[in-house]
Short mmCIF file of C-alpha atoms in Angstrom, two decimals:
data_model
loop_
_atom_site.label_atom_id
_atom_site.label_comp_id
_atom_site.label_asym_id
_atom_site.label_seq_id
_atom_site.Cartn_x
_atom_site.Cartn_y
_atom_site.Cartn_z
CA MET A 1 0.00 0.00 0.00
CA CYS A 2 2.79 2.41 0.81
CA LEU A 3 4.73 1.85 -2.35
CA GLY A 4 5.25 5.11 -4.10
CA ILE A 5 6.81 5.57 -7.51
CA PRO A 6 8.72 8.62 -8.68
CA LEU A 7 7.45 10.16 -11.89
CA LYS A 8 8.53 13.13 -13.99
CA ILE A 9 5.76 15.59 -14.74
CA ILE A 10 5.35 15.98 -18.50
CA GLU A 11 1.89 17.59 -18.72
CA ILE A 12 -0.24 19.66 -16.36
CA ASP A 13 -3.94 20.51 -16.74
CA GLY A 14 -5.38 22.02 -13.58
CA LYS A 15 -5.29 19.31 -10.89
CA ASN A 16 -4.63 16.61 -13.47
CA ALA A 17 -1.16 15.80 -14.71
CA VAL A 18 0.72 13.19 -16.67
CA GLY A 19 3.80 11.61 -15.11
CA GLU A 20 6.38 9.51 -16.87
CA ALA A 21 9.14 7.08 -15.95
CA ASN A 22 11.06 4.68 -18.19
CA GLY A 23 8.80 5.57 -21.10
CA ILE A 24 5.60 4.67 -19.26
CA LYS A 25 3.08 7.48 -18.84
CA ARG A 26 0.45 7.67 -16.14
CA SER A 27 -2.38 10.11 -15.39
CA ILE A 28 -2.12 11.43 -11.86
CA ARG A 29 -3.68 14.05 -9.60
CA ILE A 30 -1.66 16.89 -8.11
CA ASP A 31 -4.17 18.16 -5.51
CA CYS A 32 -1.61 17.63 -2.73
CA ILE A 33 1.20 19.60 -4.38
CA SER A 34 1.05 23.36 -4.03
CA ASP A 35 3.21 24.26 -7.01
CA ILE A 36 4.68 22.05 -9.63
CA ALA A 37 6.23 22.60 -13.04
CA ILE A 38 6.80 20.40 -16.05
CA GLY A 39 10.10 18.61 -15.69
CA GLU A 40 9.87 18.30 -11.90
CA TYR A 41 9.63 14.96 -10.12
CA VAL A 42 7.02 13.70 -7.67
CA MET A 43 6.47 10.63 -5.51
CA VAL A 44 3.16 9.11 -6.65
CA HIS A 45 0.99 6.92 -4.47
CA ALA A 46 -2.50 5.55 -5.31
CA GLY A 47 -2.79 7.91 -8.26
CA PHE A 48 -1.84 11.07 -6.38
CA ALA A 49 1.44 12.97 -6.23
CA LEU A 50 2.23 12.98 -2.53
CA GLU A 51 5.41 15.02 -2.47
CA LYS A 52 7.99 16.58 -4.74
CA MET A 53 11.34 14.86 -5.05
CA SER A 54 14.69 16.10 -6.23
CA LYS A 55 15.70 14.87 -9.68
CA LYS A 56 18.65 13.00 -8.17
CA ASP A 57 16.52 11.14 -5.60
CA ALA A 58 13.85 10.33 -8.17
CA LEU A 59 16.36 9.00 -10.72
CA ASP A 60 18.16 6.95 -8.03
CA THR A 61 14.86 5.25 -7.17
CA ILE A 62 13.90 4.73 -10.83
CA ASP A 63 17.36 3.18 -11.40
CA ALA A 64 16.84 0.89 -8.42
CA PHE A 65 13.51 -0.30 -9.83
CA SER A 66 15.15 -0.92 -13.23
CA GLU A 67 17.86 -3.02 -11.57
CA VAL A 68 15.25 -5.10 -9.81
CA GLU A 69 13.37 -5.55 -13.09
CA LYS A 70 16.57 -6.64 -14.87
CA ALA A 71 17.34 -9.10 -12.09
CA ILE A 72 13.83 -10.58 -12.27
CA ASN A 73 14.02 -10.88 -16.07
CA ALA A 74 17.45 -12.53 -15.82
CA ASP A 75 16.07 -15.06 -13.33
CA GLU A 76 13.17 -15.89 -15.63
CA LYS A 77 15.45 -16.63 -18.62
CA MET B 1 27.31 -1.77 -4.62
CA ASN B 2 28.39 0.96 -2.19
CA ASN B 3 24.96 0.83 -0.61
CA ILE B 4 25.29 -2.89 0.09
CA MET B 5 28.67 -2.39 1.78
CA LEU B 6 27.23 0.45 3.86
CA VAL B 7 24.24 -1.66 4.91
CA LYS B 8 26.60 -4.50 5.91
CA GLU B 9 28.74 -2.10 7.94
CA LYS B 10 25.70 -0.70 9.71
CA ILE B 11 24.36 -4.16 10.51
CA LYS B 12 27.75 -5.09 11.94
CA SER B 13 27.77 -1.98 14.11
CA ILE B 14 24.14 -2.50 15.20
CA ASN B 15 24.97 -6.07 16.20
CA GLU B 16 27.58 -4.88 18.67
CA LEU B 17 24.68 -3.89 20.89
CA THR B 18 24.26 -5.99 24.02
CA GLU B 19 21.05 -4.57 25.50
CA LYS B 20 17.69 -6.04 24.61
CA ILE B 21 15.63 -3.60 22.61
CA ASN B 22 12.05 -3.78 21.26
CA ILE B 23 11.49 -1.83 18.06
CA MET B 24 8.02 -1.78 16.52
CA GLU B 25 7.03 -0.83 12.99
CA VAL B 26 3.46 0.26 12.29
CA CYS B 27 3.47 0.20 8.54
CA GLY B 28 2.55 -2.86 6.50
CA THR B 29 5.10 -1.95 3.85
CA HIS B 30 7.84 -1.81 6.50
CA THR B 31 6.69 -5.23 7.79
CA THR B 32 6.94 -6.70 4.30
CA ALA B 33 10.29 -5.04 3.56
CA ILE B 34 11.85 -6.21 6.85
CA SER B 35 10.78 -9.77 6.06
CA LYS B 36 11.87 -9.53 2.43
CA PHE B 37 15.34 -8.23 3.33
CA GLY B 38 15.71 -10.87 6.06
CA PHE B 39 16.67 -8.34 8.72
CA ARG B 40 15.35 -10.48 11.55
CA ASP B 41 17.83 -13.19 10.57
CA VAL B 42 20.90 -10.97 10.25
CA LEU B 43 20.33 -8.66 13.19
CA SER B 44 21.35 -9.84 16.65
CA HIS B 45 18.60 -11.48 18.72
CA ASN B 46 18.90 -8.63 21.20
CA ILE B 47 17.02 -6.51 18.71
CA ASN B 48 13.42 -7.60 18.72
CA LEU B 49 11.67 -6.24 15.63
CA ILE B 50 7.95 -6.31 16.37
CA SER B 51 5.31 -5.90 13.68
CA GLY B 52 2.53 -3.69 14.95
CA PRO B 53 -0.91 -2.84 13.55
CA GLY B 54 0.41 -1.24 10.38
CA CYS B 55 -1.84 -2.88 7.84
CA PRO B 56 -5.06 -0.83 7.51
CA VAL B 57 -6.91 -3.73 5.90
CA CYS B 58 -5.89 -6.04 8.78
CA VAL B 59 -7.17 -3.65 11.44
CA THR B 60 -10.57 -3.00 9.86
CA SER B 61 -13.23 -4.41 12.17
CA ASP B 62 -14.96 -7.53 10.88
CA VAL B 63 -18.25 -5.73 11.58
CA TYR B 64 -17.35 -3.39 8.70
CA ILE B 65 -16.28 -6.26 6.44
CA ASP B 66 -19.72 -7.81 7.03
CA TYR B 67 -21.33 -4.42 6.34
CA ILE B 68 -19.47 -3.99 3.03
CA TYR B 69 -20.39 -7.55 2.04
CA GLU B 70 -24.08 -6.78 2.63
CA LEU B 71 -23.87 -3.50 0.73
CA SER B 72 -22.24 -5.30 -2.20
CA LEU B 73 -25.19 -7.72 -2.49
CA ASN B 74 -27.49 -4.77 -3.08
CA ARG B 75 -28.11 -4.64 -6.84
CA ASP B 76 -28.16 -0.85 -6.82
CA ILE B 77 -24.63 -0.64 -5.46
CA ILE B 78 -21.21 -0.90 -7.10
CA ILE B 79 -18.39 -1.37 -4.57
CA THR B 80 -15.02 0.12 -5.54
CA THR B 81 -11.97 -0.64 -3.47
CA TYR B 82 -8.17 -0.81 -3.33
CA GLY B 83 -6.66 -4.32 -3.69
CA ASP B 84 -6.55 -6.50 -0.58
CA MET B 85 -10.06 -5.84 0.67
CA ILE B 86 -11.42 -8.30 -1.89
CA ARG B 87 -10.33 -11.40 0.07
CA VAL B 88 -10.49 -10.24 3.69
CA PRO B 89 -12.91 -12.42 5.71
CA GLY B 90 -15.47 -10.81 7.96
CA SER B 91 -17.04 -12.53 10.97
CA SER B 92 -17.16 -15.81 9.01
CA PRO B 93 -14.73 -17.19 6.42
CA HIS B 94 -17.30 -17.03 3.60
CA ILE B 95 -17.97 -13.31 4.11
CA THR B 96 -15.60 -11.82 1.55
CA LEU B 97 -16.09 -9.48 -1.39
CA GLU B 98 -14.62 -12.23 -3.56
CA ASN B 99 -17.51 -14.52 -2.59
CA ALA B 100 -19.97 -11.67 -3.02
CA LYS B 101 -18.71 -11.29 -6.60
CA ALA B 102 -19.38 -14.98 -7.17
CA LEU B 103 -22.93 -14.33 -5.98
CA GLY B 104 -23.33 -11.57 -8.56
CA ALA B 105 -22.18 -8.49 -6.64
CA ASP B 106 -20.56 -5.70 -8.64
CA VAL B 107 -17.19 -5.25 -6.93
CA ARG B 108 -14.39 -3.43 -8.75
CA MET B 109 -10.77 -2.97 -7.77
CA VAL B 110 -9.42 0.54 -8.37
CA TYR B 111 -5.95 2.06 -8.18
CA SER B 112 -7.14 5.54 -7.24
CA SER B 113 -10.16 7.13 -5.56
CA MET B 114 -10.58 9.12 -8.79
CA ASP B 115 -11.15 5.86 -10.72
CA ALA B 116 -14.12 5.26 -8.41
CA LEU B 117 -15.41 8.71 -9.31
CA LYS B 118 -15.20 7.87 -13.03
CA ILE B 119 -17.20 4.70 -12.38
CA ALA B 120 -19.84 6.82 -10.65
CA ALA B 121 -19.95 9.19 -13.66
CA ASN B 122 -20.41 6.23 -16.02
CA ASN B 123 -23.07 4.49 -13.91
CA THR B 124 -25.46 7.20 -12.78
CA ASN B 125 -28.25 4.67 -12.22
CA LYS B 126 -26.20 2.97 -9.47
CA LYS B 127 -24.81 4.04 -6.13
CA VAL B 128 -21.01 3.79 -6.31
CA VAL B 129 -19.37 3.28 -2.94
CA PHE B 130 -15.62 3.84 -2.59
CA ILE B 131 -14.08 2.00 0.36
CA GLY B 132 -11.65 4.56 1.71
CA ILE B 133 -9.02 2.61 3.58
CA GLY B 134 -5.59 3.55 4.85
CA PHE B 135 -3.98 5.79 7.40
CA GLU B 136 -3.26 9.49 6.93
CA THR B 137 -1.53 8.76 3.61
CA THR B 138 -4.65 7.87 1.64
CA THR B 139 -7.19 9.91 3.62
CA PRO B 140 -6.56 13.09 1.55
CA TYR B 141 -7.25 11.13 -1.64
CA SER B 142 -10.71 10.20 -0.36
CA ALA B 143 -11.27 13.85 0.55
CA VAL B 144 -10.43 14.91 -3.01
CA ALA B 145 -12.84 12.33 -4.44
CA VAL B 146 -15.67 13.70 -2.24
CA ARG B 147 -14.78 17.29 -3.16
CA GLU B 148 -14.77 16.49 -6.88
CA SER B 149 -18.03 14.54 -6.61
CA GLU B 150 -19.64 17.71 -5.23
CA LYS B 151 -18.17 19.84 -8.05
CA LEU B 152 -19.38 17.36 -10.67
CA LYS B 153 -22.74 16.92 -8.88
CA LEU B 154 -22.24 13.16 -8.78
CA ASN B 155 -24.95 12.42 -6.23
CA ASN B 156 -24.43 8.70 -6.72
CA PHE B 157 -20.86 8.74 -5.38
CA PHE B 158 -20.41 7.69 -1.76
CA LEU B 159 -17.47 7.18 0.53
CA LEU B 160 -17.25 4.58 3.26
CA SER B 161 -14.43 5.98 5.34
CA LEU B 162 -12.48 3.30 7.14
CA HIS B 163 -9.50 5.65 7.39
CA LYS B 164 -7.58 5.58 10.63
CA LYS B 165 -5.16 7.83 12.46
CA VAL B 166 -1.88 6.35 13.53
CA GLU B 167 -1.00 8.41 16.64
CA PRO B 168 -3.81 7.11 18.91
CA VAL B 169 -2.95 3.46 18.30
CA MET B 170 0.74 4.11 18.88
CA ARG B 171 -0.16 5.75 22.20
CA THR B 172 -2.38 2.76 23.12
CA LEU B 173 0.52 0.41 22.44
CA LEU B 174 2.96 2.56 24.43
CA GLU B 175 0.54 2.60 27.36
CA ASP B 176 0.30 -1.21 27.34
CA LYS B 177 2.81 -2.28 29.96
CA THR B 178 2.90 -5.84 28.63
CA ILE B 179 4.47 -4.76 25.34
CA ASN B 180 7.45 -2.50 26.26
CA ILE B 181 8.32 -0.62 23.09
CA ASP B 182 11.68 1.14 23.18
CA GLY B 183 11.51 2.61 19.71
CA PHE B 184 9.19 3.07 16.75
CA LEU B 185 10.15 2.81 13.10
CA CYS B 186 7.68 5.44 11.90
CA PRO B 187 5.73 5.03 8.66
CA GLY B 188 7.35 6.99 5.85
CA HIS B 189 4.32 8.00 3.82
CA VAL B 190 2.12 8.80 6.83
CA ALA B 191 5.00 11.09 7.80
CA ALA B 192 4.94 12.63 4.33
CA VAL B 193 1.48 13.92 5.25
CA ILE B 194 1.73 14.66 9.00
CA GLY B 195 5.42 15.55 8.96
CA GLN B 196 8.27 14.51 11.17
CA LYS B 197 6.54 16.69 13.78
CA GLY B 198 3.57 14.30 13.72
CA PHE B 199 5.63 11.84 15.77
CA GLU B 200 7.04 14.26 18.32
CA PHE B 201 4.56 12.88 20.86
CA LEU B 202 6.86 9.85 21.29
CA GLN B 203 9.00 12.02 23.56
CA GLU B 204 6.21 11.97 26.15
CA TYR B 205 6.86 8.25 26.55
CA ASN B 206 10.67 8.36 26.40
CA CYS B 207 10.35 6.38 23.22
CA ALA B 208 12.86 6.77 20.41
CA GLY B 209 11.59 7.17 16.89
CA ALA B 210 12.81 7.45 13.33
CA VAL B 211 10.80 8.10 10.19
CA ALA B 212 12.12 5.63 7.64
CA GLY B 213 11.78 4.90 3.95
CA PHE B 214 11.33 1.47 2.41
CA GLU B 215 14.61 0.48 0.82
CA ALA B 216 17.02 -1.79 2.71
CA ASP B 217 19.50 0.99 3.44
CA GLU B 218 16.71 3.34 4.57
CA ILE B 219 15.27 0.80 7.01
CA ILE B 220 18.68 0.01 8.45
CA ASP B 221 19.35 3.75 8.80
CA GLY B 222 16.12 4.03 10.76
CA ILE B 223 16.95 1.10 13.04
CA GLU B 224 20.50 2.40 13.60
CA SER B 225 19.14 5.84 14.47
CA ILE B 226 16.68 4.38 16.99
CA ILE B 227 19.36 2.29 18.66
CA ASN B 228 21.73 5.26 18.94
CA ASP B 229 18.95 7.41 20.39
CA ILE B 230 18.02 4.77 22.97
CA HIS B 231 21.67 4.50 23.94
CA ASN B 232 21.95 8.30 24.25
CA LYS B 233 18.51 8.69 25.87
CA ASP B 234 17.60 11.07 23.03
CA TYR B 235 13.87 10.86 22.35
CA THR B 236 13.59 13.54 19.68
CA ILE B 237 12.08 12.14 16.47
CA LYS B 238 14.55 11.72 13.62
CA ASN B 239 13.76 11.91 9.92
CA LYS B 240 15.68 9.34 7.87
CA TYR B 241 13.43 9.72 4.82
CA GLU B 242 14.25 13.32 3.95
CA ARG B 243 13.86 12.78 0.21
CA VAL B 244 10.09 12.65 0.74
CA VAL B 245 9.30 13.74 4.31
CA ARG B 246 9.45 17.35 5.49
CA LYS B 247 9.43 18.53 9.09
CA ASP B 248 5.91 19.97 8.79
CA GLY B 249 4.68 17.37 6.32
CA ASN B 250 2.39 18.11 3.42
CA ILE B 251 0.20 20.95 4.64
CA LEU B 252 -2.16 20.73 1.66
CA ALA B 253 -2.77 17.03 2.24
CA ALA B 254 -3.18 17.48 6.01
CA SER B 255 -5.63 20.35 5.50
CA LEU B 256 -7.73 18.17 3.17
CA ILE B 257 -8.09 15.72 6.05
CA ASP B 258 -9.06 18.52 8.47
CA GLU B 259 -11.57 20.00 6.03
CA PHE B 260 -13.43 16.79 5.26
CA PHE B 261 -13.06 14.55 8.31
CA ASP B 262 -13.77 14.46 12.02
CA THR B 263 -11.99 12.02 14.31
CA ARG B 264 -14.18 9.54 16.15
CA ASN B 265 -13.63 6.52 18.34
CA ASP B 266 -13.01 3.47 16.18
CA ILE B 267 -12.65 -0.28 16.54
CA TRP B 268 -9.32 -1.79 15.50
CA ARG B 269 -9.70 -5.47 14.67
CA GLY B 270 -8.13 -7.59 17.38
CA MET B 271 -7.48 -4.55 19.59
CA GLY B 272 -10.86 -3.14 20.48
CA GLU B 273 -11.82 0.52 20.59
CA VAL B 274 -9.11 3.15 20.18
CA LYS B 275 -10.31 6.64 21.06
CA LEU B 276 -10.43 9.29 18.33
CA SER B 277 -8.61 7.08 15.86
CA GLY B 278 -11.12 6.88 13.03
CA PHE B 279 -11.61 9.50 10.32
CA LYS B 280 -15.29 9.94 9.45
CA LEU B 281 -16.78 12.42 6.97
CA LYS B 282 -18.02 15.66 8.52
CA GLU B 283 -21.74 16.34 8.71
CA ALA B 284 -21.48 18.85 5.83
CA PHE B 285 -20.62 15.95 3.50
CA ARG B 286 -23.29 13.59 4.80
CA ALA B 287 -24.85 13.36 1.32
CA HIS B 288 -21.79 11.35 0.24
CA ASP B 289 -21.43 9.24 3.37
CA ILE B 290 -22.85 5.76 2.74
CA GLU B 291 -23.19 5.16 6.51
CA TYR B 292 -26.00 7.76 6.59
CA ILE B 293 -27.84 6.15 3.71
CA TYR B 294 -27.40 2.62 5.05
CA PRO B 295 -26.65 2.89 8.76
CA ILE B 296 -24.46 0.10 10.09
CA LYS B 297 -26.34 -2.20 12.44
CA ASN B 298 -25.19 -3.46 15.81
CA TYR B 299 -21.59 -2.68 16.45
CA SER B 300 -21.07 -5.82 18.51
CA GLU B 301 -18.04 -7.37 20.08
CA GLU B 302 -15.95 -9.50 17.80
CA LYS B 303 -16.61 -13.22 18.09
CA LYS B 304 -13.98 -15.36 19.76
CA SER B 305 -12.20 -17.70 17.41
CA ALA B 306 -8.91 -19.54 17.19
CA CYS B 307 -7.56 -16.69 15.08
CA GLN B 308 -4.82 -14.86 16.97
CA CYS B 309 -4.53 -11.84 14.65
CA GLY B 310 -5.27 -9.54 17.59
CA GLU B 311 -2.20 -10.69 19.49
CA VAL B 312 -0.09 -10.54 16.33
CA LEU B 313 -1.25 -7.00 15.56
CA LYS B 314 -0.26 -5.80 19.03
CA GLY B 315 3.10 -7.50 18.66
CA LYS B 316 2.43 -9.83 21.61
CA ILE B 317 3.17 -12.90 19.53
CA LYS B 318 5.04 -13.38 16.30
CA PRO B 319 3.01 -14.83 13.40
CA PHE B 320 4.78 -18.20 13.64
CA GLU B 321 3.72 -18.40 17.31
CA CYS B 322 0.05 -18.46 16.27
CA LYS B 323 -1.38 -21.98 16.57
CA LEU B 324 -2.95 -21.71 13.13
CA PHE B 325 0.06 -20.29 11.27
CA GLU B 326 1.05 -22.33 8.24
CA LYS B 327 -0.74 -25.51 9.42
CA VAL B 328 -4.26 -24.15 8.96
CA CYS B 329 -3.86 -20.50 8.02
CA ASN B 330 -1.88 -19.67 4.90
CA PRO B 331 -2.31 -17.41 1.86
CA ASP B 332 -4.43 -20.03 0.04
CA ASN B 333 -6.63 -20.55 3.07
CA PRO B 334 -6.39 -17.41 5.21
CA VAL B 335 -8.29 -17.42 8.48
CA GLY B 336 -7.62 -13.88 9.59
CA PRO B 337 -6.77 -10.56 7.97
CA CYS B 338 -3.04 -10.68 8.81
CA MET B 339 -2.66 -13.53 6.35
CA VAL B 340 -5.01 -12.21 3.69
CA SER B 341 -3.58 -8.80 3.13
CA GLY B 342 -0.35 -8.64 1.19
CA GLU B 343 0.96 -6.33 3.88
CA GLY B 344 -0.26 -8.35 6.84
CA SER B 345 2.39 -9.57 9.28
CA CYS B 346 1.47 -13.21 8.80
CA ALA B 347 1.50 -12.96 5.02
CA ALA B 348 4.93 -11.31 5.15
CA TYR B 349 6.36 -13.90 7.53
CA TYR B 350 4.84 -16.75 5.48
CA ARG B 351 6.13 -15.46 2.15
CA TYR B 352 9.69 -14.99 3.35
CA ARG B 353 9.89 -17.88 5.83
#
């Protein structure tokens, strides 16, 4: 339940936004973020951006997820 | 690679401790992560990691599970819910939303409260009930769904708020002299909402605390911080999840909770009533509160059964100390909520045993 994913904001339309990571886009809500700009990163949880993240922290987490995915795919082969 | 070396170094340093220490986590994701990373096996036995009532699905009273089951059998109602609720048993094993679906109930899993709103917009001839479950982290999302339903005049959208507040149950556990908690690993995303300051109350109990994230290095950082604080008798709350958690939390999210919800006494499954621990919609939003349309009947005491989830949730026994664990109760045949929910203590212990 607590798993959050970092996404980069690529579109904003009022309280709706589109976030992206590793080429996958997702519609999210930004009601809990007071000011956000395209290109910034957020931690997303249950469809809502919960908090802004620095680019470095977000990319570190995205890298970590990619490593896990690679490891899982390697195991399956 | 550097992270792994650092984690190993920290574990080595933590294991030099000789005193016995009880550290409790109250977040289902922490419970799962601690089991997944095998920390109980590599940390010294002096450090007793106790899983507390951190799984919101697990601590929902079976009276409410029965209530949701009955609502779902109403042909005018579509139930929308986050994941694990589908299989949680109520007062009897057959009372689950999964079984209700088999009987023809319209039960839909959603990722976001806003998905439930869309279902309401597309099914105006039905009442769409969103089961709002979770601690302070997800409560704002239910508030937004209610707010938007008012803007869109979706009179068929209803919330059943099962949201709970974490502080009162932590206080209840600290006041239980049979448990003896020396430190709390504080839930990272609850802290994102209520802030590091939301856990300052731990000082009143001379209890150490650290807000922690969910990666292996973050959890070990949190445990190390707690142990150092206990050693130094420093009971100020520490934030080890600074990439997401601010001192004052997310004021927007917290104010959404304040605007839409009152706190009321609430029953935590296996623990009984915890004062002012439940978030319920304010009177102004009664039109979207399903409990006013279909009042819940007879809030009665939970039936006695062999299930020991209550003792597990309070950290009094470990899951494997439950008589039913593995032999009778397992993920394919769960007896109680701690085994059903992916974040339940028993499910975590079973999966990584």
